[in-house]
Amino acid sequence: MTREELKEACALERVTVFLEPAYIFDKGIIGITPDCFHVIYDYEKLVEAFITEEGCSDSEAREWLDYNTIPCLPMLGEGQPIMMFPIFDEVEKAA
């Protein structure tokens, strides 16, 4: 789902924050909160997007997100995006 589709479907508030650049981060959009206020991104999809769009290795993509994106989310204000991290793979590995 792209930001344009979300904007049309939800009539998003101006304070809803999208991550940039769109050509990478839009590939990680998996939804929006029920109040249409926060965009939800999938961390693993963003890793894949950095690998395919920027030619990063898996570890480079994760490092970029972990040091340049994730720490900044709380500073983006009340419409900040939400990052979703899958836990089922980790739970299955531990079992």
Tab-separated table of N, CA and C in Angstrom:
chain	number	residue	atom	x	y	z
A	1	MET	N	0.854	-1.175	0.000
A	1	MET	CA	0.000	0.000	0.000
A	1	MET	C	0.896	1.233	0.000
A	2	THR	N	0.620	2.156	-0.875
A	2	THR	CA	1.435	3.368	-0.954
A	2	THR	C	0.808	4.482	-0.127
A	3	ARG	N	1.578	5.514	0.076
A	3	ARG	CA	1.056	6.652	0.848
A	3	ARG	C	-0.117	7.309	0.138
A	4	GLU	N	-0.113	7.309	-1.190
A	4	GLU	CA	-1.239	7.899	-1.915
A	4	GLU	C	-2.523	7.110	-1.676
A	5	GLU	N	-2.409	5.784	-1.687
A	5	GLU	CA	-3.574	4.937	-1.424
A	5	GLU	C	-4.085	5.145	0.001
A	6	LEU	N	-3.170	5.272	0.952
A	6	LEU	CA	-3.586	5.515	2.338
A	6	LEU	C	-4.269	6.870	2.475
A	7	LYS	N	-3.703	7.875	1.839
A	7	LYS	CA	-4.290	9.214	1.918
A	7	LYS	C	-5.702	9.226	1.353
A	8	GLU	N	-5.904	8.528	0.238
A	8	GLU	CA	-7.240	8.465	-0.359
A	8	GLU	C	-8.209	7.666	0.499
A	9	ALA	N	-7.764	6.528	0.999
A	9	ALA	CA	-8.648	5.640	1.758
A	9	ALA	C	-9.029	6.202	3.115
A	10	CYS	N	-8.129	6.930	3.735
A	10	CYS	CA	-8.354	7.336	5.128
A	10	CYS	C	-8.524	8.829	5.331
A	11	ALA	N	-8.382	9.616	4.287
A	11	ALA	CA	-8.412	11.063	4.457
A	11	ALA	C	-7.503	11.448	5.625
A	12	LEU	N	-6.220	11.090	5.488
A	12	LEU	CA	-5.258	11.256	6.577
A	12	LEU	C	-5.120	12.695	7.032
A	13	GLU	N	-4.849	12.814	8.313
A	13	GLU	CA	-4.568	14.114	8.905
A	13	GLU	C	-3.221	14.617	8.379
A	14	ARG	N	-3.026	15.912	8.390
A	14	ARG	CA	-1.759	16.478	7.939
A	14	ARG	C	-0.601	16.090	8.853
A	15	VAL	N	-0.897	15.698	10.090
A	15	VAL	CA	0.171	15.358	11.024
A	15	VAL	C	0.659	13.916	10.873
A	16	THR	N	0.007	13.117	10.051
A	16	THR	CA	0.467	11.757	9.815
A	16	THR	C	1.812	11.841	9.093
A	17	VAL	N	2.830	11.188	9.669
A	17	VAL	CA	4.186	11.280	9.141
A	17	VAL	C	4.533	10.027	8.345
A	18	PHE	N	5.047	10.238	7.143
A	18	PHE	CA	5.555	9.162	6.310
A	18	PHE	C	7.072	9.256	6.281
A	19	LEU	N	7.739	8.108	6.233
A	19	LEU	CA	9.190	8.087	6.159
A	19	LEU	C	9.653	8.317	4.723
A	20	GLU	N	10.812	8.918	4.592
A	20	GLU	CA	11.399	9.233	3.289
A	20	GLU	C	12.746	8.546	3.153
A	21	PRO	N	13.140	8.220	1.954
A	21	PRO	CA	12.529	8.452	0.653
A	21	PRO	C	11.403	7.460	0.373
A	22	ALA	N	10.392	7.950	-0.297
A	22	ALA	CA	9.190	7.156	-0.562
A	22	ALA	C	9.486	5.891	-1.354
A	23	TYR	N	10.413	5.945	-2.302
A	23	TYR	CA	10.652	4.772	-3.149
A	23	TYR	C	11.178	3.581	-2.348
A	24	ILE	N	11.732	3.833	-1.178
A	24	ILE	CA	12.154	2.738	-0.299
A	24	ILE	C	11.092	2.471	0.760
A	25	PHE	N	10.737	3.493	1.508
A	25	PHE	CA	9.889	3.289	2.683
A	25	PHE	C	8.452	2.897	2.347
A	26	ASP	N	7.932	3.316	1.212
A	26	ASP	CA	6.570	2.912	0.850
A	26	ASP	C	6.457	1.398	0.670
A	27	LYS	N	7.558	0.741	0.349
A	27	LYS	CA	7.548	-0.717	0.193
A	27	LYS	C	7.356	-1.430	1.529
A	28	GLY	N	7.559	-0.714	2.628
A	28	GLY	CA	7.406	-1.306	3.945
A	28	GLY	C	6.088	-0.997	4.628
A	29	ILE	N	5.221	-0.228	3.988
A	29	ILE	CA	3.923	0.111	4.597
A	29	ILE	C	3.041	-1.128	4.612
A	30	ILE	N	2.550	-1.473	5.800
A	30	ILE	CA	1.647	-2.618	5.907
A	30	ILE	C	0.264	-2.222	6.405
A	31	GLY	N	0.100	-0.986	6.830
A	31	GLY	CA	-1.223	-0.566	7.281
A	31	GLY	C	-1.196	0.773	7.981
A	32	ILE	N	-2.274	1.021	8.651
A	32	ILE	CA	-2.456	2.276	9.377
A	32	ILE	C	-3.289	1.979	10.610
A	33	THR	N	-3.118	2.748	11.650
A	33	THR	CA	-3.893	2.521	12.867
A	33	THR	C	-5.366	2.813	12.611
A	34	PRO	N	-6.253	2.221	13.408
A	34	PRO	CA	-7.696	2.414	13.176
A	34	PRO	C	-8.139	3.879	13.169
A	35	ASP	N	-7.405	4.730	13.873
A	35	ASP	CA	-7.772	6.144	13.877
A	35	ASP	C	-7.193	6.905	12.683
A	36	CYS	N	-6.538	6.165	11.765
A	36	CYS	CA	-5.934	6.756	10.566
A	36	CYS	C	-4.931	7.852	10.916
A	37	PHE	N	-4.180	7.628	11.962
A	37	PHE	CA	-3.274	8.653	12.456
A	37	PHE	C	-1.806	8.252	12.347
A	38	HIS	N	-1.521	6.946	12.395
A	38	HIS	CA	-0.141	6.463	12.359
A	38	HIS	C	0.028	5.410	11.264
A	39	VAL	N	0.999	5.619	10.390
A	39	VAL	CA	1.335	4.634	9.365
A	39	VAL	C	2.151	3.537	10.039
A	40	ILE	N	1.903	2.287	9.635
A	40	ILE	CA	2.627	1.151	10.211
A	40	ILE	C	3.553	0.583	9.148
A	41	TYR	N	4.835	0.477	9.518
A	41	TYR	CA	5.858	-0.067	8.627
A	41	TYR	C	6.330	-1.418	9.158
A	42	ASP	N	6.636	-2.329	8.244
A	42	ASP	CA	7.177	-3.634	8.589
A	42	ASP	C	8.700	-3.561	8.447
A	43	TYR	N	9.407	-3.779	9.547
A	43	TYR	CA	10.864	-3.696	9.576
A	43	TYR	C	11.506	-4.617	8.543
A	44	GLU	N	11.058	-5.850	8.472
A	44	GLU	CA	11.661	-6.814	7.544
A	44	GLU	C	11.436	-6.422	6.087
A	45	LYS	N	10.272	-5.855	5.777
A	45	LYS	CA	10.015	-5.383	4.414
A	45	LYS	C	10.930	-4.207	4.070
A	46	LEU	N	11.222	-3.373	5.070
A	46	LEU	CA	12.138	-2.255	4.834
A	46	LEU	C	13.556	-2.752	4.599
A	47	VAL	N	13.967	-3.770	5.338
A	47	VAL	CA	15.282	-4.362	5.091
A	47	VAL	C	15.351	-4.846	3.645
A	48	GLU	N	14.332	-5.559	3.205
A	48	GLU	CA	14.280	-6.049	1.820
A	48	GLU	C	14.328	-4.894	0.817
A	49	ALA	N	13.622	-3.808	1.117
A	49	ALA	CA	13.598	-2.656	0.216
A	49	ALA	C	14.973	-2.014	0.107
A	50	PHE	N	15.680	-1.882	1.217
A	50	PHE	CA	17.030	-1.318	1.161
A	50	PHE	C	17.966	-2.219	0.367
A	51	ILE	N	17.803	-3.527	0.485
A	51	ILE	CA	18.642	-4.469	-0.255
A	51	ILE	C	18.382	-4.340	-1.757
A	52	THR	N	17.115	-4.332	-2.153
A	52	THR	CA	16.789	-4.299	-3.581
A	52	THR	C	16.967	-2.916	-4.201
A	53	GLU	N	16.623	-1.863	-3.479
A	53	GLU	CA	16.666	-0.516	-4.055
A	53	GLU	C	18.033	0.153	-3.944
A	54	GLU	N	18.772	-0.149	-2.890
A	54	GLU	CA	20.044	0.527	-2.658
A	54	GLU	C	21.251	-0.393	-2.792
A	55	GLY	N	21.001	-1.695	-2.970
A	55	GLY	CA	22.098	-2.630	-3.101
A	55	GLY	C	22.842	-2.902	-1.810
A	56	CYS	N	22.192	-2.646	-0.690
A	56	CYS	CA	22.804	-2.893	0.621
A	56	CYS	C	22.833	-4.386	0.909
A	57	SER	N	23.751	-4.785	1.765
A	57	SER	CA	23.701	-6.143	2.296
A	57	SER	C	22.634	-6.161	3.388
A	58	ASP	N	22.283	-7.342	3.841
A	58	ASP	CA	21.297	-7.459	4.916
A	58	ASP	C	21.758	-6.697	6.155
A	59	SER	N	23.011	-6.864	6.534
A	59	SER	CA	23.514	-6.196	7.741
A	59	SER	C	23.596	-4.682	7.558
A	60	GLU	N	23.941	-4.210	6.359
A	60	GLU	CA	23.973	-2.766	6.102
A	60	GLU	C	22.575	-2.165	6.189
A	61	ALA	N	21.600	-2.861	5.642
A	61	ALA	CA	20.213	-2.370	5.690
A	61	ALA	C	19.723	-2.285	7.131
A	62	ARG	N	19.997	-3.318	7.907
A	62	ARG	CA	19.579	-3.318	9.314
A	62	ARG	C	20.297	-2.225	10.105
A	63	GLU	N	21.575	-2.053	9.832
A	63	GLU	CA	22.332	-1.011	10.526
A	63	GLU	C	21.751	0.363	10.210
A	64	TRP	N	21.441	0.606	8.937
A	64	TRP	CA	20.861	1.897	8.548
A	64	TRP	C	19.553	2.140	9.310
A	65	LEU	N	18.671	1.156	9.299
A	65	LEU	CA	17.386	1.313	9.982
A	65	LEU	C	17.568	1.462	11.489
A	66	ASP	N	18.454	0.654	12.073
A	66	ASP	CA	18.645	0.656	13.524
A	66	ASP	C	19.280	1.933	14.047
A	67	TYR	N	20.118	2.572	13.243
A	67	TYR	CA	20.832	3.755	13.718
A	67	TYR	C	20.330	5.070	13.133
A	68	ASN	N	19.683	5.022	11.980
A	68	ASN	CA	19.260	6.261	11.326
A	68	ASN	C	17.750	6.458	11.261
A	69	THR	N	16.992	5.411	11.495
A	69	THR	CA	15.539	5.525	11.375
A	69	THR	C	14.836	5.289	12.710
A	70	ILE	N	15.032	4.119	13.289
A	70	ILE	CA	14.317	3.744	14.517
A	70	ILE	C	14.491	4.774	15.635
A	71	PRO	N	15.714	5.237	15.927
A	71	PRO	CA	15.868	6.203	17.024
A	71	PRO	C	15.169	7.534	16.775
A	72	CYS	N	14.916	7.858	15.517
A	72	CYS	CA	14.295	9.141	15.175
A	72	CYS	C	12.771	9.130	15.286
A	73	LEU	N	12.166	7.962	15.288
A	73	LEU	CA	10.699	7.887	15.276
A	73	LEU	C	10.045	8.687	16.398
A	74	PRO	N	10.506	8.597	17.648
A	74	PRO	CA	9.849	9.375	18.709
A	74	PRO	C	9.961	10.885	18.522
A	75	MET	N	10.929	11.322	17.744
A	75	MET	CA	11.132	12.755	17.541
A	75	MET	C	10.257	13.325	16.425
A	76	LEU	N	9.477	12.466	15.764
A	76	LEU	CA	8.690	12.916	14.611
A	76	LEU	C	7.333	13.491	14.989
A	77	GLY	N	7.035	13.567	16.262
A	77	GLY	CA	5.802	14.210	16.684
A	77	GLY	C	4.642	13.262	16.848
A	78	GLU	N	3.473	13.844	17.033
A	78	GLU	CA	2.301	13.043	17.389
A	78	GLU	C	1.802	12.135	16.272
A	79	GLY	N	2.129	12.392	15.038
A	79	GLY	CA	1.710	11.531	13.935
A	79	GLY	C	2.797	10.563	13.506
A	80	GLN	N	3.725	10.297	14.416
A	80	GLN	CA	4.886	9.456	14.080
A	80	GLN	C	4.484	8.067	13.615
A	81	PRO	N	5.268	7.496	12.706
A	81	PRO	CA	5.002	6.137	12.235
A	81	PRO	C	5.254	5.104	13.331
A	82	ILE	N	4.719	3.931	13.116
A	82	ILE	CA	4.925	2.797	14.010
A	82	ILE	C	5.712	1.744	13.233
A	83	MET	N	6.733	1.197	13.872
A	83	MET	CA	7.534	0.148	13.245
A	83	MET	C	7.107	-1.188	13.833
A	84	MET	N	6.763	-2.136	12.964
A	84	MET	CA	6.351	-3.473	13.389
A	84	MET	C	7.530	-4.413	13.206
A	85	PHE	N	7.841	-5.147	14.261
A	85	PHE	CA	8.914	-6.131	14.232
A	85	PHE	C	8.298	-7.502	14.421
A	86	PRO	N	8.529	-8.428	13.497
A	86	PRO	CA	7.969	-9.775	13.675
A	86	PRO	C	8.662	-10.492	14.829
A	87	ILE	N	7.869	-11.173	15.657
A	87	ILE	CA	8.458	-11.900	16.775
A	87	ILE	C	8.309	-13.404	16.607
A	88	PHE	N	7.467	-13.856	15.702
A	88	PHE	CA	7.195	-15.280	15.590
A	88	PHE	C	8.410	-16.078	15.156
A	89	ASP	N	9.253	-15.528	14.270
A	89	ASP	CA	10.474	-16.221	13.887
A	89	ASP	C	11.369	-16.425	15.083
A	90	GLU	N	11.484	-15.392	15.934
A	90	GLU	CA	12.331	-15.487	17.113
A	90	GLU	C	11.768	-16.480	18.123
A	91	VAL	N	10.444	-16.499	18.280
A	91	VAL	CA	9.799	-17.429	19.202
A	91	VAL	C	10.005	-18.861	18.715
A	92	GLU	N	9.846	-19.083	17.402
A	92	GLU	CA	10.030	-20.414	16.833
A	92	GLU	C	11.473	-20.883	16.985
A	93	LYS	N	12.450	-19.977	16.818
A	93	LYS	CA	13.854	-20.346	16.969
A	93	LYS	C	14.166	-20.751	18.407
A	94	ALA	N	13.523	-20.083	19.365
A	94	ALA	CA	13.771	-20.354	20.784
A	94	ALA	C	13.135	-21.670	21.228
A	95	ALA	N	12.094	-22.099	20.527
A	95	ALA	CA	11.363	-23.316	20.934
A	95	ALA	C	12.088	-24.602	20.581
